[in-house]
mmCIF file of C-alpha atoms in Angstrom:
data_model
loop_
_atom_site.group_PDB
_atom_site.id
_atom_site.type_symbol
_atom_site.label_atom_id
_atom_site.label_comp_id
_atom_site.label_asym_id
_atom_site.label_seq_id
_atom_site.Cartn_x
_atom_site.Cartn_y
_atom_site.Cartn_z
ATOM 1 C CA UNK A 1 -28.930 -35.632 10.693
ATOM 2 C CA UNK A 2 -29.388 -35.907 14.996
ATOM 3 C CA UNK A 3 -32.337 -35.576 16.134
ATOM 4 C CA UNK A 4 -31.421 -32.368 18.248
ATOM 5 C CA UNK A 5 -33.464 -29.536 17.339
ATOM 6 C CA UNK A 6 -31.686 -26.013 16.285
ATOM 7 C CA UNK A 7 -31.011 -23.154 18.406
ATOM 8 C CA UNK A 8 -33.458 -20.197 18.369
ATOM 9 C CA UNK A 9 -30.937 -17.873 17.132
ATOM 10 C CA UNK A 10 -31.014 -13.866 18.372
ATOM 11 C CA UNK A 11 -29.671 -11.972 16.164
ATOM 12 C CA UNK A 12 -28.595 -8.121 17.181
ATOM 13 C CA UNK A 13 -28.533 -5.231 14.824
ATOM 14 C CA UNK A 14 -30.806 -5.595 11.087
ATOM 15 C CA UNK A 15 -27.290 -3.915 9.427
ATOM 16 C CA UNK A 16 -25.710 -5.978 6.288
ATOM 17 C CA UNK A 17 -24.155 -8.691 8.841
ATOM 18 C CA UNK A 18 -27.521 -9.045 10.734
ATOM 19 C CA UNK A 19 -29.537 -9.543 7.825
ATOM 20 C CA UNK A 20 -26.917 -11.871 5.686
ATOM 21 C CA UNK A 21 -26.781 -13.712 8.572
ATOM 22 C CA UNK A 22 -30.410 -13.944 8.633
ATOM 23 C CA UNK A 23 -30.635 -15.051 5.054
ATOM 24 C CA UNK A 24 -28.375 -17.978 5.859
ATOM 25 C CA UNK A 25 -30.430 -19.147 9.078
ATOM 26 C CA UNK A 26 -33.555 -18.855 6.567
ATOM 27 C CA UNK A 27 -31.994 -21.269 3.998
ATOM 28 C CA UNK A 28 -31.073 -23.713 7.028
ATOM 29 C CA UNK A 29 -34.780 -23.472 8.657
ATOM 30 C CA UNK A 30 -32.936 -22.296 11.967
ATOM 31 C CA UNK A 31 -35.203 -19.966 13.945
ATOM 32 C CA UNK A 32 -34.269 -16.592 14.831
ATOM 33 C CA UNK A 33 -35.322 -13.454 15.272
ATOM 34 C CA UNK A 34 -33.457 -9.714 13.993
ATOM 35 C CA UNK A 35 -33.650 -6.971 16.645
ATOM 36 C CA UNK A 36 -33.197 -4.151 15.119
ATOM 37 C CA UNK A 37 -32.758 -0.721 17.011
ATOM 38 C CA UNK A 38 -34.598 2.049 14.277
ATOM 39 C CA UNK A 39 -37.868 2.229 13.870
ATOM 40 C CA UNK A 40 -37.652 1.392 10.226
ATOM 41 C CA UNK A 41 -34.926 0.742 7.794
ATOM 42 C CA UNK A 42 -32.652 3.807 7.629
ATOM 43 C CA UNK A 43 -31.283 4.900 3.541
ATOM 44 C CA UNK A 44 -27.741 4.841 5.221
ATOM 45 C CA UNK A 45 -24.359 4.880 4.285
ATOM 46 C CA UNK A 46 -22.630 5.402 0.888
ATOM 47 C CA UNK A 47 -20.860 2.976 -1.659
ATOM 48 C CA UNK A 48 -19.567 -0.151 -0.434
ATOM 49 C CA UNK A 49 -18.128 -2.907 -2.408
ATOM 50 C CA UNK A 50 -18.397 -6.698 -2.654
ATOM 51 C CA UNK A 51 -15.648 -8.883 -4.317
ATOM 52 C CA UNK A 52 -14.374 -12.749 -5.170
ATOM 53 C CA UNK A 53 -14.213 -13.935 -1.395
ATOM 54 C CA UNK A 54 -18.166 -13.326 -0.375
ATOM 55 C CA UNK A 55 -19.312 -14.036 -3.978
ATOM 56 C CA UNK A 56 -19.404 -17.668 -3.755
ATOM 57 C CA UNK A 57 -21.627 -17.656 -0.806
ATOM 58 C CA UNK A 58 -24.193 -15.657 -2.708
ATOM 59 C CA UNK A 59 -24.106 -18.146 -6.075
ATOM 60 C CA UNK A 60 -24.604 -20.791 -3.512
ATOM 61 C CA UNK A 61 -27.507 -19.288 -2.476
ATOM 62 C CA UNK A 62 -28.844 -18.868 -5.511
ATOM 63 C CA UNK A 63 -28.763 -15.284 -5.480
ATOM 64 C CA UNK A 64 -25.633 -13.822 -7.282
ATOM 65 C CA UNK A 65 -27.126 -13.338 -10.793
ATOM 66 C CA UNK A 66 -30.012 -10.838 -8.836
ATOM 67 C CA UNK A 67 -27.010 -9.459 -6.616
ATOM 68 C CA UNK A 68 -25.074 -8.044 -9.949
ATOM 69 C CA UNK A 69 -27.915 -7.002 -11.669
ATOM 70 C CA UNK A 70 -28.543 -4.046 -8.994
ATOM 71 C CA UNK A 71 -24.348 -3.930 -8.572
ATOM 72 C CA UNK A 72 -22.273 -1.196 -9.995
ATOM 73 C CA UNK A 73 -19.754 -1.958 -12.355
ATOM 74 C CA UNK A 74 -15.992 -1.367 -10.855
ATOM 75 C CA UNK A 75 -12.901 -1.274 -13.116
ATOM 76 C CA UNK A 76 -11.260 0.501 -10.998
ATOM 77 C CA UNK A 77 -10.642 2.463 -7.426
ATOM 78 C CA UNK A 78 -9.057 5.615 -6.655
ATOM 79 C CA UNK A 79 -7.933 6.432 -3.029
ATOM 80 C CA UNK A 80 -7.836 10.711 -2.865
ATOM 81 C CA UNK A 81 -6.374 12.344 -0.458
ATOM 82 C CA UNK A 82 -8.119 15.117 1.316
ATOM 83 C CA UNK A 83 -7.497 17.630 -1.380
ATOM 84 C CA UNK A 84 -8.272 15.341 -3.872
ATOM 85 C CA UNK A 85 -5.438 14.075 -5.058
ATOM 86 C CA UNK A 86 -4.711 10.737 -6.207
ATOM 87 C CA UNK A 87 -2.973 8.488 -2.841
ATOM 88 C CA UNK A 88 -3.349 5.471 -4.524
ATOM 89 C CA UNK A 89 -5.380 3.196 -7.153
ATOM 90 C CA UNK A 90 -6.438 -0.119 -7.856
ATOM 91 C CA UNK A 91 -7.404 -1.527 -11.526
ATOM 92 C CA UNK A 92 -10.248 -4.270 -11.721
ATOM 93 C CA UNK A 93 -9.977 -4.463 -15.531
ATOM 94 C CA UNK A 94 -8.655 -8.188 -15.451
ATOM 95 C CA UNK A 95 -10.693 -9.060 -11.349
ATOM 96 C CA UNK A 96 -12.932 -11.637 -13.489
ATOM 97 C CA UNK A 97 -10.277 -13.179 -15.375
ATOM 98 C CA UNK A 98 -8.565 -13.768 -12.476
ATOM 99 C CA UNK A 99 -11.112 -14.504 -9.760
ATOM 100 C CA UNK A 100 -14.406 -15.644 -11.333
ATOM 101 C CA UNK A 101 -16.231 -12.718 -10.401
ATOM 102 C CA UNK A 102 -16.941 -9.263 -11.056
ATOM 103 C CA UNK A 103 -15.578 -6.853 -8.713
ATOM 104 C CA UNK A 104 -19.524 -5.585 -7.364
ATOM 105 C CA UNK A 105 -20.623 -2.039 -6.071
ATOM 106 C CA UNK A 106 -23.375 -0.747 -4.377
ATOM 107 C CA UNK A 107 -25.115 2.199 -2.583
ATOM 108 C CA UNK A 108 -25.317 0.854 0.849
ATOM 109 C CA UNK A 109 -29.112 1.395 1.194
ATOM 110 C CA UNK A 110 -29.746 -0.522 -2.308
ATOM 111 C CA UNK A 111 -27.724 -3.419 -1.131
ATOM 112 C CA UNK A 112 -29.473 -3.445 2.455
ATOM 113 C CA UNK A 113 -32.673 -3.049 0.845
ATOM 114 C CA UNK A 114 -31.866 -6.221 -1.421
ATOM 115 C CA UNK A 115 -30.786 -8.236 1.849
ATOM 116 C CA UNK A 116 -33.606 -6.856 4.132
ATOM 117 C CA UNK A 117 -36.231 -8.363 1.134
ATOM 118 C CA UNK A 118 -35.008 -11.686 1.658
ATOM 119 C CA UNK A 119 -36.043 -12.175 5.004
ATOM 120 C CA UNK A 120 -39.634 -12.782 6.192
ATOM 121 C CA UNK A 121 -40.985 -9.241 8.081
ATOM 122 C CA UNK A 122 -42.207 -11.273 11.321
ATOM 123 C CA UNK A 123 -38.923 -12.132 11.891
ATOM 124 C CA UNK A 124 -37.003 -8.516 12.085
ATOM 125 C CA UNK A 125 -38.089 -6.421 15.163
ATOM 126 C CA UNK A 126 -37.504 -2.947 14.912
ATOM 127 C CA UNK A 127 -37.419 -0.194 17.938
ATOM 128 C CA UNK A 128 -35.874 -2.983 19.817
ATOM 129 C CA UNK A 129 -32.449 -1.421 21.458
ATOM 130 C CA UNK A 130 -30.550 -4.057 23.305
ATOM 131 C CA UNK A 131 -29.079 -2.996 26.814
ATOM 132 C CA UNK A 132 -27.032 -6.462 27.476
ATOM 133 C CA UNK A 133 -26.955 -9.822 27.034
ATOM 134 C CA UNK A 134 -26.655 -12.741 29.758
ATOM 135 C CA UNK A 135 -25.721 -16.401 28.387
ATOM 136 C CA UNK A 136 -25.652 -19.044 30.915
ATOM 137 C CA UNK A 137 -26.453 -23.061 30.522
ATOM 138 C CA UNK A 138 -30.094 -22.391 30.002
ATOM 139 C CA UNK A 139 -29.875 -19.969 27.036
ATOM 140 C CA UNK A 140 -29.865 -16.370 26.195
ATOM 141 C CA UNK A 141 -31.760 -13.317 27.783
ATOM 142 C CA UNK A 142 -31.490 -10.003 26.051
ATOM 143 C CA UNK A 143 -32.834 -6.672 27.610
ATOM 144 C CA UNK A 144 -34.071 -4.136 25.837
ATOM 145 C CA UNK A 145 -34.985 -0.468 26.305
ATOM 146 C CA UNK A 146 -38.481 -1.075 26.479
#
């Protein structure tokens, strides 16, 4: 390993990418800091799902076996149209067999919540709305609303 110390990493928006990214900064002892623009972590969104090509990256990190305990099971999706018939559908009966994983779903708010736990609190800022950014050879400066 060089002897060139990591970036300070800025990271805008506490959201699913914000905070994943977070986790993997964590696990790399890279500094950085979440800005997030609420006040406090929001119970938003609805289902979402997670399949084969992120799963890895969890089991890496040790934290797949947690991840599907608070998952969903999916065997399958339906697509409705918007009087509620049936557009389209996928089956997940045979996803494991085929992939390695279990197709995963979550209410958005119990996955963000799981994320969001992961990460130390001094390092997520909330109420902290960024206006613009400015990179040049010396770093980064963010401003914010306040």
């Amino acid at each position: 390993m060089s002897g060139i110390p990591p970036p300070n990493v800025l990271i805008v928006g506490g959201g699913i990418g914000g905070l994943f990214l977070g986790i993997l900064l964590e696990r790399q002892n890279v500094p950085y800091v979440i800005f997030e623009r609420t006040k406090e972590p929001k119970p938003l969104g609805s289902a979402m799902g997670l399949d084969a090509t992120i799963m890895p990256v969890f089991e890496q990190l040790g934290l797949l076996d947690e991840l599907m305990s608070i998952s969903l099971p999916c065997k399958a999706i339906q697509m409705l149209g918007p009087e509620f018939n049936i557009m389209t559908a996928i089956d997940f009966k045979t996803y494991k067999e085929v992939t390695g994983y279990e197709m995963a779903m979550f209410p958005r708010p119990k996955l963000h919540a799981f994320l969001e736990s992961r990460i130390p609190r001094e390092k997520i800022v909330y109420s902290k709305k960024v206006l613009s950014l400015e990179q040049n050879d010396h770093g980064v400066m963010l401003r914010m609303s306040d």
